[in-house]
Short mmCIF file of C-alpha atoms in Angstrom, two decimals:
data_model
loop_
_atom_site.label_atom_id
_atom_site.label_comp_id
_atom_site.label_asym_id
_atom_site.label_seq_id
_atom_site.Cartn_x
_atom_site.Cartn_y
_atom_site.Cartn_z
CA MET S 161 -0.01 0.03 0.02
CA SER S 162 2.23 2.52 -1.37
CA HIS S 163 1.88 6.51 -2.20
CA ALA S 164 -1.86 6.40 -1.53
CA ARG S 165 -3.02 9.71 -0.72
CA PHE S 166 -6.57 10.29 1.31
CA GLU S 167 -8.08 11.28 -1.77
CA ASP S 168 -7.62 8.10 -3.44
CA TRP S 169 -9.25 6.37 -0.52
CA GLN S 170 -11.93 8.60 -0.72
CA LEU S 171 -12.49 8.53 -4.44
CA LEU S 172 -13.16 5.04 -3.92
CA ASP S 173 -15.42 5.38 -1.38
CA LEU S 174 -12.88 3.18 1.06
CA ALA S 175 -11.60 3.65 4.59
CA PRO S 176 -7.96 4.17 4.47
CA GLY S 177 -6.05 0.84 4.71
CA ALA S 178 -8.83 -1.33 3.26
CA GLU S 179 -8.33 -5.02 2.22
CA LEU S 180 -7.22 -5.41 -1.14
CA ALA S 181 -10.83 -7.72 -1.90
CA GLU S 182 -12.46 -4.56 -1.00
CA VAL S 183 -10.27 -2.35 -3.22
CA ASN S 184 -11.28 -4.49 -5.92
CA ARG S 185 -14.70 -4.68 -5.41
CA ALA S 186 -14.88 -0.87 -5.05
CA LEU S 187 -12.75 -0.42 -8.34
CA HIS S 188 -15.26 -2.67 -9.99
CA PHE S 189 -18.28 -1.10 -8.53
CA ARG S 190 -16.86 2.71 -9.57
CA ARG S 191 -15.80 1.59 -12.84
CA SER S 192 -19.20 -0.04 -13.95
CA LEU S 193 -20.58 3.56 -13.07
CA TYR S 194 -18.81 5.14 -15.28
CA GLN S 195 -19.19 2.88 -18.46
CA PRO S 196 -20.78 4.28 -21.43
CA GLY S 197 -24.48 3.79 -21.04
CA ALA S 198 -24.39 3.53 -17.57
CA LEU S 199 -27.86 4.03 -16.49
CA ALA S 200 -26.86 5.49 -13.23
CA THR S 201 -24.70 8.40 -14.56
CA TYR S 202 -26.61 8.78 -17.74
CA ASN S 203 -25.70 12.50 -18.95
CA LEU S 204 -24.49 13.63 -15.56
CA LEU S 205 -21.04 13.65 -17.24
CA ASP S 206 -19.70 14.58 -20.77
CA GLU S 207 -17.47 11.89 -22.59
CA ASP S 208 -14.45 13.89 -21.53
CA GLU S 209 -15.44 14.27 -18.16
CA ARG S 210 -16.37 10.48 -17.92
CA LEU S 211 -13.19 9.10 -19.25
CA ARG S 212 -11.17 11.54 -16.82
CA MET S 213 -12.89 9.91 -13.72
CA LEU S 214 -12.19 6.43 -15.19
CA ASP S 215 -8.61 7.28 -15.54
CA ARG S 216 -8.71 8.92 -11.90
CA ILE S 217 -10.22 6.01 -10.57
CA ASP S 218 -7.28 3.69 -12.29
CA GLU S 219 -4.86 6.25 -10.78
CA ALA S 220 -6.40 5.88 -7.26
CA TYR S 221 -6.09 2.21 -7.54
CA ARG S 222 -2.39 2.24 -8.77
CA ARG S 223 -1.52 3.96 -6.03
CA ILE S 224 -3.44 2.18 -3.56
CA THR S 225 -2.05 -1.36 -4.57
CA GLY S 226 1.10 -0.26 -6.69
CA ASN S 227 -0.68 -2.34 -9.22
CA GLU S 228 -2.41 -2.02 -12.68
CA PRO S 229 -6.05 -2.13 -12.29
CA PRO S 230 -7.49 -5.48 -13.57
CA ARG S 231 -9.29 -5.35 -16.78
CA SER S 232 -13.04 -5.36 -15.55
CA PRO S 233 -14.80 -8.81 -16.41
CA GLY S 234 -18.25 -7.01 -16.78
CA PRO S 235 -19.50 -7.48 -20.63
CA ARG S 236 -18.45 -4.53 -23.11
CA PRO S 237 -20.82 -3.02 -25.76
CA VAL S 238 -19.86 -4.94 -28.79
CA GLU S 239 -17.85 -2.74 -31.44
CA PRO S 240 -18.23 -3.17 -35.25
CA VAL S 241 -15.51 -4.93 -36.93
CA GLU S 242 -12.92 -2.20 -38.37
CA GLU S 243 -11.51 -2.02 -41.42
CA THR S 244 -7.50 -2.37 -41.29
CA GLY S 245 -4.85 -4.16 -39.58
CA LEU S 246 -4.04 -5.87 -36.88
CA GLN S 247 -6.44 -8.58 -36.72
CA GLY S 248 -5.61 -11.06 -34.64
CA GLU S 249 -2.65 -9.01 -33.20
CA GLY S 250 -3.79 -8.46 -29.57
CA GLU S 251 -7.29 -8.82 -30.23
CA VAL S 252 -8.00 -10.69 -26.90
CA GLY S 253 -6.16 -12.02 -24.07
CA SER S 254 -2.52 -10.56 -23.30
CA PRO S 255 -2.55 -6.84 -24.10
CA PRO S 256 0.02 -5.87 -26.57
CA ASP S 257 3.71 -4.25 -25.14
CA PRO S 258 3.30 -0.58 -25.42
CA ARG S 259 7.15 -0.28 -25.68
CA THR S 260 7.27 -2.63 -28.68
CA ALA S 261 3.93 -2.13 -30.14
CA PRO S 262 2.73 1.41 -29.04
CA GLY S 263 -0.02 1.49 -32.13
CA ALA S 264 -1.49 -1.74 -30.88
CA HIS S 265 -1.36 -0.80 -27.11
CA LEU S 266 -3.92 2.28 -28.16
CA ARG S 267 -6.38 0.27 -29.91
CA PHE S 268 -6.35 -2.46 -27.17
CA GLN S 269 -6.91 0.12 -24.78
CA ARG S 270 -9.43 1.85 -26.58
CA ARG S 271 -11.58 -1.23 -27.19
CA ALA S 272 -11.04 -2.41 -23.71
CA ARG S 273 -13.31 0.78 -22.58
CA GLY S 274 -15.27 -0.26 -24.92
CA LEU S 275 -14.68 2.69 -27.30
CA SER S 276 -15.45 2.89 -30.95
CA LEU S 277 -13.60 4.82 -33.19
CA GLU S 278 -16.24 7.43 -33.37
CA GLN S 279 -16.56 7.87 -30.03
CA LEU S 280 -12.77 8.49 -29.21
CA SER S 281 -12.78 10.92 -32.18
CA ALA S 282 -15.68 12.83 -30.73
CA VAL S 283 -13.62 13.24 -27.71
CA THR S 284 -10.15 14.03 -29.36
CA LYS S 285 -11.42 15.45 -32.43
CA ILE S 286 -8.92 13.49 -34.41
CA ARG S 287 -10.45 11.72 -37.26
CA THR S 288 -11.37 8.08 -36.92
CA SER S 289 -9.36 7.25 -40.40
CA LEU S 290 -6.32 8.70 -38.61
CA ILE S 291 -6.94 7.27 -35.13
CA SER S 292 -7.21 3.88 -36.99
CA GLN S 293 -3.81 4.47 -38.93
CA ILE S 294 -2.37 5.70 -35.82
CA GLU S 295 -3.17 2.30 -34.15
CA ALA S 296 -2.26 -0.01 -37.22
CA GLU S 297 1.31 1.89 -36.99
CA GLU S 298 0.85 2.67 -41.16
CA VAL S 299 4.00 5.06 -41.51
CA ASP S 300 3.37 5.96 -44.92
CA GLN S 301 0.03 7.28 -43.76
CA LEU S 302 1.00 9.59 -41.09
CA PRO S 303 1.30 13.07 -40.80
CA ALA S 304 4.89 15.02 -39.71
CA ALA S 305 6.39 13.56 -36.30
CA VAL S 306 5.57 16.55 -34.55
CA PHE S 307 1.68 15.73 -35.40
CA VAL S 308 2.04 12.43 -34.74
CA ARG S 309 3.43 13.43 -31.08
CA GLY S 310 0.29 15.52 -30.62
CA HIS S 311 -2.03 12.59 -31.64
CA VAL S 312 -0.43 9.74 -29.51
CA LEU S 313 -0.58 12.17 -26.54
CA GLN S 314 -4.16 13.39 -27.03
CA LEU S 315 -5.04 9.54 -27.23
CA ALA S 316 -3.33 8.20 -24.47
CA ARG S 317 -4.71 11.09 -22.28
CA ALA S 318 -8.22 10.50 -23.40
CA LEU S 319 -7.97 6.81 -22.71
CA GLY S 320 -6.68 7.50 -19.19
CA LEU S 321 -3.10 5.89 -20.00
CA ALA S 322 -0.64 5.96 -17.33
CA ASP S 323 2.07 7.79 -18.98
CA PRO S 324 1.36 9.75 -22.44
CA ASN S 325 4.72 11.36 -22.69
CA GLU S 326 6.93 8.11 -22.77
CA LEU S 327 4.21 6.20 -25.04
CA ALA S 328 4.58 9.00 -27.74
CA ALA S 329 8.41 8.65 -27.42
CA ARG S 330 8.00 5.00 -27.95
CA TYR S 331 5.54 5.34 -30.88
CA LEU S 332 8.11 7.88 -32.85
CA ALA S 333 10.88 5.93 -32.02
CA LYS S 334 9.03 2.82 -33.37
CA VAL S 335 7.62 4.58 -36.42
CA ARG S 336 10.64 6.22 -37.40
CA LEU S 337 13.00 2.57 -36.98
CA ASP S 338 10.46 0.62 -38.95
CA MET D 260 -33.07 35.10 -0.39
CA ILE D 261 -35.64 32.58 1.35
CA GLU D 262 -34.42 30.96 4.61
CA GLU D 263 -34.16 27.36 5.30
CA ILE D 264 -37.66 27.34 7.62
CA GLN D 265 -35.94 24.74 9.93
CA GLU D 266 -32.98 22.80 11.69
CA PRO D 267 -33.39 19.15 11.92
CA THR D 268 -33.08 19.81 15.52
CA GLU D 269 -35.93 22.57 15.51
CA THR D 270 -39.39 21.82 16.47
CA GLY D 271 -42.40 21.87 14.12
CA PRO D 272 -42.99 19.49 11.42
CA ARG D 273 -40.56 18.46 9.20
CA VAL D 274 -41.16 19.51 5.81
CA TRP D 275 -40.60 16.97 2.57
CA ALA D 276 -40.71 18.26 -0.71
CA ILE D 277 -41.27 15.80 -3.09
CA GLY D 278 -40.49 17.15 -6.82
CA GLY D 279 -37.69 17.07 -9.50
CA GLY D 280 -37.48 16.42 -13.17
CA LYS D 281 -39.97 14.68 -15.15
CA GLY D 282 -43.37 14.39 -15.03
CA GLY D 283 -45.01 11.02 -14.80
CA VAL D 284 -42.68 9.12 -12.76
CA GLY D 285 -45.37 8.61 -10.09
CA LYS D 286 -44.43 11.99 -7.67
CA SER D 287 -48.18 12.37 -6.52
CA VAL D 288 -48.82 8.84 -6.31
CA VAL D 289 -45.68 8.46 -4.05
CA ALA D 290 -46.42 11.07 -2.26
CA ALA D 291 -49.89 10.15 -1.47
CA ASN D 292 -48.63 6.95 -0.39
CA LEU D 293 -45.74 7.82 1.73
CA ALA D 294 -47.89 10.65 3.34
CA LEU D 295 -50.80 7.60 4.39
CA ALA D 296 -47.72 5.46 5.57
CA VAL D 297 -46.10 7.82 7.53
CA ALA D 298 -49.63 9.11 9.45
CA ARG D 299 -49.87 5.58 9.94
CA THR D 300 -47.29 5.02 12.37
CA GLY D 301 -49.09 7.50 14.35
CA ALA D 302 -47.62 10.60 13.28
CA ARG D 303 -49.66 13.74 12.39
CA VAL D 304 -49.11 14.89 8.48
CA ALA D 305 -50.17 17.29 6.08
CA LEU D 306 -49.89 16.68 2.52
CA VAL D 307 -49.72 19.87 0.36
CA ASP D 308 -50.73 19.86 -3.11
CA ALA D 309 -48.18 22.60 -4.61
CA ASP D 310 -48.28 21.26 -7.93
CA LEU D 311 -48.83 23.82 -10.56
CA GLY D 312 -49.26 21.87 -13.53
CA GLY D 313 -52.27 19.77 -12.23
CA ALA D 314 -53.00 19.51 -8.38
CA ASN D 315 -54.97 16.44 -8.07
CA LEU D 316 -53.81 15.11 -4.69
CA HIS D 317 -57.31 15.16 -3.45
CA THR D 318 -58.38 12.54 -6.07
CA LEU D 319 -55.35 10.05 -5.35
CA ILE D 320 -56.80 10.60 -1.67
CA GLY D 321 -60.34 10.24 -2.66
CA ILE D 322 -61.85 13.34 -1.59
CA PRO D 323 -63.27 16.79 -3.32
CA SER D 324 -60.94 19.19 -3.88
CA PRO D 325 -60.79 21.21 -0.88
CA LYS D 326 -63.28 24.53 -0.40
CA ARG D 327 -60.53 26.38 1.55
CA ASN D 328 -56.83 26.90 0.44
CA LEU D 329 -53.80 28.29 1.37
CA SER D 330 -54.55 31.67 -0.47
CA ASP D 331 -57.49 31.98 2.07
CA PHE D 332 -55.16 32.10 4.68
CA ILE D 333 -53.11 34.36 3.05
CA ALA D 334 -55.39 36.77 2.21
CA ARG D 335 -56.93 36.15 5.90
CA ARG D 336 -60.17 34.84 4.82
CA VAL D 337 -59.75 32.37 7.44
CA ALA D 338 -58.81 33.16 11.15
CA SER D 339 -56.42 30.21 11.16
CA LEU D 340 -54.54 28.16 9.49
CA ASN D 341 -55.98 24.93 10.77
CA GLU D 342 -58.96 26.01 8.74
CA ILE D 343 -57.49 24.87 5.65
CA LEU D 344 -56.62 21.60 6.80
CA ALA D 345 -58.91 19.33 4.88
CA PRO D 346 -59.93 16.38 6.70
CA THR D 347 -59.49 13.01 4.84
CA PRO D 348 -60.54 9.40 5.30
CA PHE D 349 -57.66 8.47 6.96
CA ASP D 350 -56.72 9.46 10.45
CA ASN D 351 -53.76 11.79 11.20
CA LEU D 352 -53.58 12.59 7.60
CA TRP D 353 -54.56 16.00 6.09
CA LEU D 354 -54.81 17.65 2.78
CA VAL D 355 -53.91 21.17 2.13
CA SER D 356 -54.61 22.74 -1.36
CA GLY D 357 -51.60 25.13 -1.99
CA ALA D 358 -51.29 25.26 -5.77
CA LYS D 359 -53.52 27.98 -5.94
CA ALA D 360 -51.88 30.25 -3.61
CA LEU D 361 -48.80 29.65 -5.84
CA LEU D 362 -50.67 29.96 -9.26
CA GLU D 363 -52.36 33.43 -8.00
CA THR D 364 -48.98 35.12 -7.32
CA ALA D 365 -47.40 33.93 -10.78
CA ASN D 366 -44.23 34.68 -9.66
CA PRO D 367 -44.06 34.61 -6.07
CA SER D 368 -40.97 36.93 -4.44
CA PHE D 369 -38.37 35.16 -2.24
CA GLY D 370 -40.53 37.03 0.58
CA GLN D 371 -43.59 35.56 -0.35
CA LYS D 372 -42.33 32.04 -0.68
CA THR D 373 -40.47 32.34 2.61
CA LYS D 374 -44.24 33.68 3.90
CA ILE D 375 -45.86 30.67 2.29
CA LEU D 376 -43.50 28.39 3.83
CA ARG D 377 -43.35 29.93 7.09
CA HIS D 378 -47.24 29.43 7.43
CA LEU D 379 -46.79 25.69 6.26
CA ALA D 380 -44.23 25.14 9.31
CA SER D 381 -46.76 26.47 11.69
CA LEU D 382 -49.37 23.81 10.61
CA ASP D 383 -49.82 21.84 14.07
CA VAL D 384 -48.46 18.45 12.54
CA ASP D 385 -44.97 16.31 12.56
CA HIS D 386 -44.61 15.96 8.67
CA ILE D 387 -45.68 17.80 5.85
CA PHE D 388 -44.99 16.60 2.33
CA LEU D 389 -45.33 18.88 -0.11
CA ASP D 390 -46.07 17.85 -3.60
CA LEU D 391 -44.05 20.05 -6.11
CA GLY D 392 -44.92 18.69 -9.21
CA ALA D 393 -42.67 18.30 -12.36
CA GLY D 394 -40.06 21.03 -13.34
CA THR D 395 -37.16 23.27 -12.72
CA SER D 396 -38.40 26.77 -12.16
CA PHE D 397 -37.08 28.85 -9.67
CA ASN D 398 -40.36 28.23 -7.74
CA VAL D 399 -40.18 24.83 -7.73
CA LEU D 400 -35.86 24.65 -6.90
CA ASP D 401 -36.48 27.42 -3.88
CA PHE D 402 -39.13 25.20 -2.32
CA PHE D 403 -37.43 22.21 -2.91
CA LEU D 404 -34.61 23.80 -1.18
CA ALA D 405 -35.75 25.67 1.35
CA ALA D 406 -37.90 22.66 2.32
CA ARG D 407 -34.30 21.14 3.32
CA ARG D 408 -35.67 17.61 2.78
CA GLY D 409 -35.71 17.53 -0.92
CA VAL D 410 -36.71 14.07 -2.33
CA LEU D 411 -36.68 13.41 -6.07
CA VAL D 412 -38.56 10.53 -7.53
CA VAL D 413 -36.87 8.82 -10.37
CA VAL D 414 -37.65 5.64 -12.44
CA PRO D 415 -35.11 3.46 -14.08
CA GLU D 416 -35.18 5.18 -17.36
CA ALA D 417 -32.49 7.32 -18.89
CA THR D 418 -34.92 10.40 -19.65
CA SER D 419 -35.82 10.06 -15.81
CA VAL D 420 -32.40 10.28 -14.38
CA GLU D 421 -31.21 12.77 -17.18
CA ASN D 422 -34.05 15.04 -15.80
CA ALA D 423 -32.89 14.36 -12.54
CA TYR D 424 -29.16 15.18 -12.70
CA PHE D 425 -30.51 18.45 -14.47
CA PHE D 426 -32.49 19.34 -11.23
CA ILE D 427 -29.66 18.40 -8.94
CA LYS D 428 -27.40 20.57 -10.78
CA ALA D 429 -29.58 23.47 -11.01
CA ALA D 430 -30.52 23.47 -7.44
CA TYR D 431 -27.24 22.87 -6.35
CA PHE D 432 -25.94 25.89 -8.20
CA ARG D 433 -28.71 27.70 -6.82
CA LYS D 434 -27.77 27.21 -3.20
CA LEU D 435 -24.16 27.59 -3.91
CA LYS D 436 -25.12 31.23 -5.10
CA ARG D 437 -26.21 31.49 -1.58
CA ALA D 438 -22.72 31.12 -0.28
CA GLN D 439 -21.62 34.22 2.27
CA PRO D 440 -19.94 36.70 1.66
CA ARG D 441 -21.19 36.28 -1.43
CA ALA D 442 -18.78 39.01 -2.87
CA ARG D 443 -15.94 37.44 -1.60
CA VAL D 444 -16.78 33.94 -3.08
CA LYS D 445 -17.46 35.30 -5.96
CA ALA D 446 -14.30 36.67 -6.58
CA ALA D 447 -12.38 33.64 -5.73
CA VAL D 448 -14.38 31.44 -8.19
CA ASP D 449 -13.61 33.90 -10.92
CA GLU D 450 -10.04 33.66 -9.85
CA VAL D 451 -9.94 30.24 -10.13
CA MET D 452 -11.87 29.77 -13.52
CA ARG D 453 -9.57 32.79 -14.62
CA GLY D 454 -6.18 30.90 -13.64
CA ASP D 455 -4.24 27.71 -14.70
CA ALA D 456 -6.14 25.92 -12.20
CA ARG D 457 -9.14 26.01 -14.39
CA GLN D 458 -7.67 23.11 -16.25
CA ARG D 459 -8.37 20.79 -13.37
CA VAL D 460 -12.03 22.09 -12.59
CA ARG D 461 -14.02 19.05 -14.11
CA THR D 462 -16.78 18.76 -11.87
CA PRO D 463 -18.25 21.04 -9.12
CA ARG D 464 -16.49 19.20 -6.59
CA ASP D 465 -13.04 20.26 -8.24
CA LEU D 466 -14.31 23.67 -8.35
CA MET D 467 -14.60 23.65 -4.24
CA ALA D 468 -11.01 22.26 -3.96
CA GLN D 469 -9.52 24.90 -6.18
CA VAL D 470 -11.49 28.03 -4.28
CA MET D 471 -10.16 26.54 -1.06
CA ALA D 472 -6.36 26.43 -2.57
CA VAL D 473 -7.15 30.27 -3.74
CA ASP D 474 -9.13 31.56 -0.53
CA ALA D 475 -9.56 29.23 2.33
CA GLU D 476 -12.38 30.99 3.71
CA ALA D 477 -14.40 31.02 0.51
CA GLY D 478 -13.71 27.63 -0.26
CA ALA D 479 -15.12 26.85 3.41
CA ALA D 480 -18.18 28.96 2.69
CA LEU D 481 -18.93 26.94 -0.70
CA MET D 482 -18.35 23.46 1.13
CA GLU D 483 -20.43 24.88 4.03
CA GLU D 484 -23.28 25.69 1.82
CA ALA D 485 -23.26 22.36 -0.17
CA SER D 486 -22.97 20.30 2.91
CA THR D 487 -26.58 21.35 3.66
CA PHE D 488 -27.44 20.28 0.47
CA SER D 489 -28.22 16.77 0.64
CA PRO D 490 -31.42 15.44 -1.25
CA SER D 491 -32.86 12.04 -0.97
CA ILE D 492 -34.22 9.89 -3.87
CA ILE D 493 -37.02 7.41 -4.19
CA VAL D 494 -37.00 4.87 -7.24
CA ASN D 495 -40.27 4.04 -8.44
CA ARG D 496 -41.38 1.51 -10.90
CA ILE D 497 -38.61 -0.96 -10.41
CA GLU D 498 -39.26 -4.31 -12.50
CA ARG D 499 -35.85 -6.05 -12.29
CA SER D 500 -33.79 -6.46 -9.19
CA GLU D 501 -30.17 -5.11 -10.84
CA GLN D 502 -32.29 -1.79 -10.92
CA THR D 503 -32.68 -1.64 -7.22
CA ARG D 504 -29.02 -0.65 -7.16
CA LEU D 505 -30.03 2.86 -9.25
CA GLY D 506 -30.54 4.86 -6.19
CA ASP D 507 -27.46 4.19 -4.48
CA GLU D 508 -25.30 4.41 -7.73
CA MET D 509 -26.64 7.69 -8.16
CA GLY D 510 -25.58 8.64 -4.78
CA SER D 511 -21.95 7.31 -5.52
CA ALA D 512 -21.94 9.56 -8.58
CA CYS D 513 -23.39 12.78 -6.66
CA ARG D 514 -20.70 12.19 -4.27
CA ASP D 515 -17.90 12.30 -7.13
CA TYR D 516 -19.46 14.68 -9.03
CA PHE D 517 -21.03 17.38 -6.48
CA GLY D 518 -19.40 16.12 -3.47
CA ILE D 519 -22.93 15.96 -1.69
CA ASN D 520 -24.76 13.04 -0.24
CA LEU D 521 -27.64 11.56 -1.88
CA ARG D 522 -29.30 9.48 -0.03
CA CYS D 523 -31.82 6.78 -1.17
CA LEU D 524 -34.89 6.66 0.83
CA GLY D 525 -36.37 3.90 -0.63
CA ASN D 526 -37.03 1.49 -3.81
CA LEU D 527 -40.58 0.86 -4.67
CA PRO D 528 -41.65 -2.11 -7.04
CA TYR D 529 -43.44 -1.65 -10.48
CA ASP D 530 -46.78 -3.00 -9.41
CA ALA D 531 -50.08 -3.39 -11.79
CA LEU D 532 -52.30 -2.50 -8.18
CA VAL D 533 -51.26 0.76 -8.16
CA ARG D 534 -52.56 1.58 -11.16
CA ARG D 535 -55.98 0.29 -9.94
CA SER D 536 -55.75 2.22 -6.77
CA VAL D 537 -55.45 5.17 -8.74
CA ASP D 538 -58.54 4.01 -10.44
CA GLU D 539 -60.74 3.56 -7.19
CA ARG D 540 -59.09 6.81 -5.74
CA ARG D 541 -57.63 5.21 -2.93
CA PRO D 542 -54.05 5.17 -2.15
CA ALA D 543 -52.43 1.51 -2.67
CA VAL D 544 -51.27 1.40 0.85
CA ASP D 545 -54.85 1.63 1.97
CA LEU D 546 -56.48 -0.18 -0.80
CA PHE D 547 -53.84 -2.91 -1.10
CA PRO D 548 -51.70 -2.96 1.88
CA GLN D 549 -49.88 -6.48 1.05
CA SER D 550 -49.17 -5.45 -2.30
CA SER D 551 -45.47 -4.94 -3.27
CA PHE D 552 -45.87 -1.64 -3.74
CA ALA D 553 -47.43 -0.81 -0.10
CA ARG D 554 -45.01 -3.11 1.92
CA ALA D 555 -41.76 -0.76 0.21
CA VAL D 556 -43.96 2.46 0.74
CA ARG D 557 -43.80 1.59 4.60
CA GLY D 558 -40.26 0.87 4.59
CA ALA D 559 -39.70 4.35 2.92
CA ALA D 560 -42.17 5.45 5.79
CA GLY D 561 -39.95 3.98 8.53
CA THR D 562 -36.84 5.78 7.08
CA VAL D 563 -38.82 8.83 7.03
CA VAL D 564 -39.94 8.63 10.58
CA GLY D 565 -36.31 7.10 11.65
CA GLN D 566 -37.97 3.70 12.78
CA PRO D 567 -38.82 0.67 11.28
CA VAL D 568 -42.67 0.38 10.16
CA GLU D 569 -44.41 -2.97 10.98
CA ALA D 570 -46.21 -4.59 7.99
CA VAL D 571 -50.07 -3.98 8.49
CA GLY D 572 -51.50 -7.00 9.44
#
């Protein structure tokens, strides 16, 4: 129970020092509260606020447990099959390694949150085809590095990933190397 | 601004304002049944019809529209407030027709609203249930806030939840505007919203934390004001077991977002007998005391009076 602050416990509505099982239950409850389409928070938050709330919840969990939050077992909205790339790569099961496959990592994280390209595009204002190209690491389709860096940062933030800067750096290193 | 008409420790009736959001979620039916269930615990109860859109509590109780109403008292056409308490077929339960008084003054001033509530609070009863009707007009919000015990009725449907949050937001911000000293609080809020900290303000709860950082006194004033805003919720027409979680979930979401406590007073099941009781012009609590709805209402009444209510045999 490492760097947790009082607010972290508060955010999960737990007494400081609660058992891990309780923390896990609280994580599950609060995540489900902020899933897209959850009735109990219907239209309380806009999309950006909702994603940030999920991000905060995961952050609090990380600080409390020192672990990555487990993936929620709950059902996810079905996502339409997408056009390009990466079919079969990191589809289900083990998450892709952000260091070696930053694009696939972005796609995996987006899907894990039950977000469609359209929904993520609505939040980030990045067009869906470009998000898809970034996820697929389609090097020859991508704009200049400075834009790519900005887009990856934005996507990572919208998804509430732990270290957007690190991911953007990895991404640029990868697409340049390829 | 209108004053809150009582502290929980004060003597005098407890005023429960039932309102919030959408029409057609069963506010009046809930108000009538809850009032009767509370009256049957032995407490004296006045049910006040303040629904400007359609005052029809008398029909739900099964009596003609009361001849005397609140405006008669305000206009001094009756000597005592007790003259406007219309008896009902039920012990300990009286009906007050209040909507006309509100209608006659199309847009009652704060002073008039305060006066109306003061009069009501001087009724010789233990509980007052104020049926506010739908909508989020300032009138409804002010009565909801002034009653201190605001109760929102929702049904497990997206439109109802959406309306409830719209209502809570409107009431919450109207409440915060009253934080004193007003100029200083406003200055602190403006400072936060102009500065870099603005990025970190995603919810009203964040706003308060940031105001606290720039001006601790203003922040404390806001928190003080927010802490006295703790509406309750009743979830009506529950059809599936997972819907019983809605009230508590909305409570959690309100805590996260507004930093307020939203207590769930009760979960009332969908029950076809409720419709029949409305047709019969008798509250379901009286006509079908063993129905699932009536049982659940008695549970909520127990929460209202602060002790469990035994089932009527």
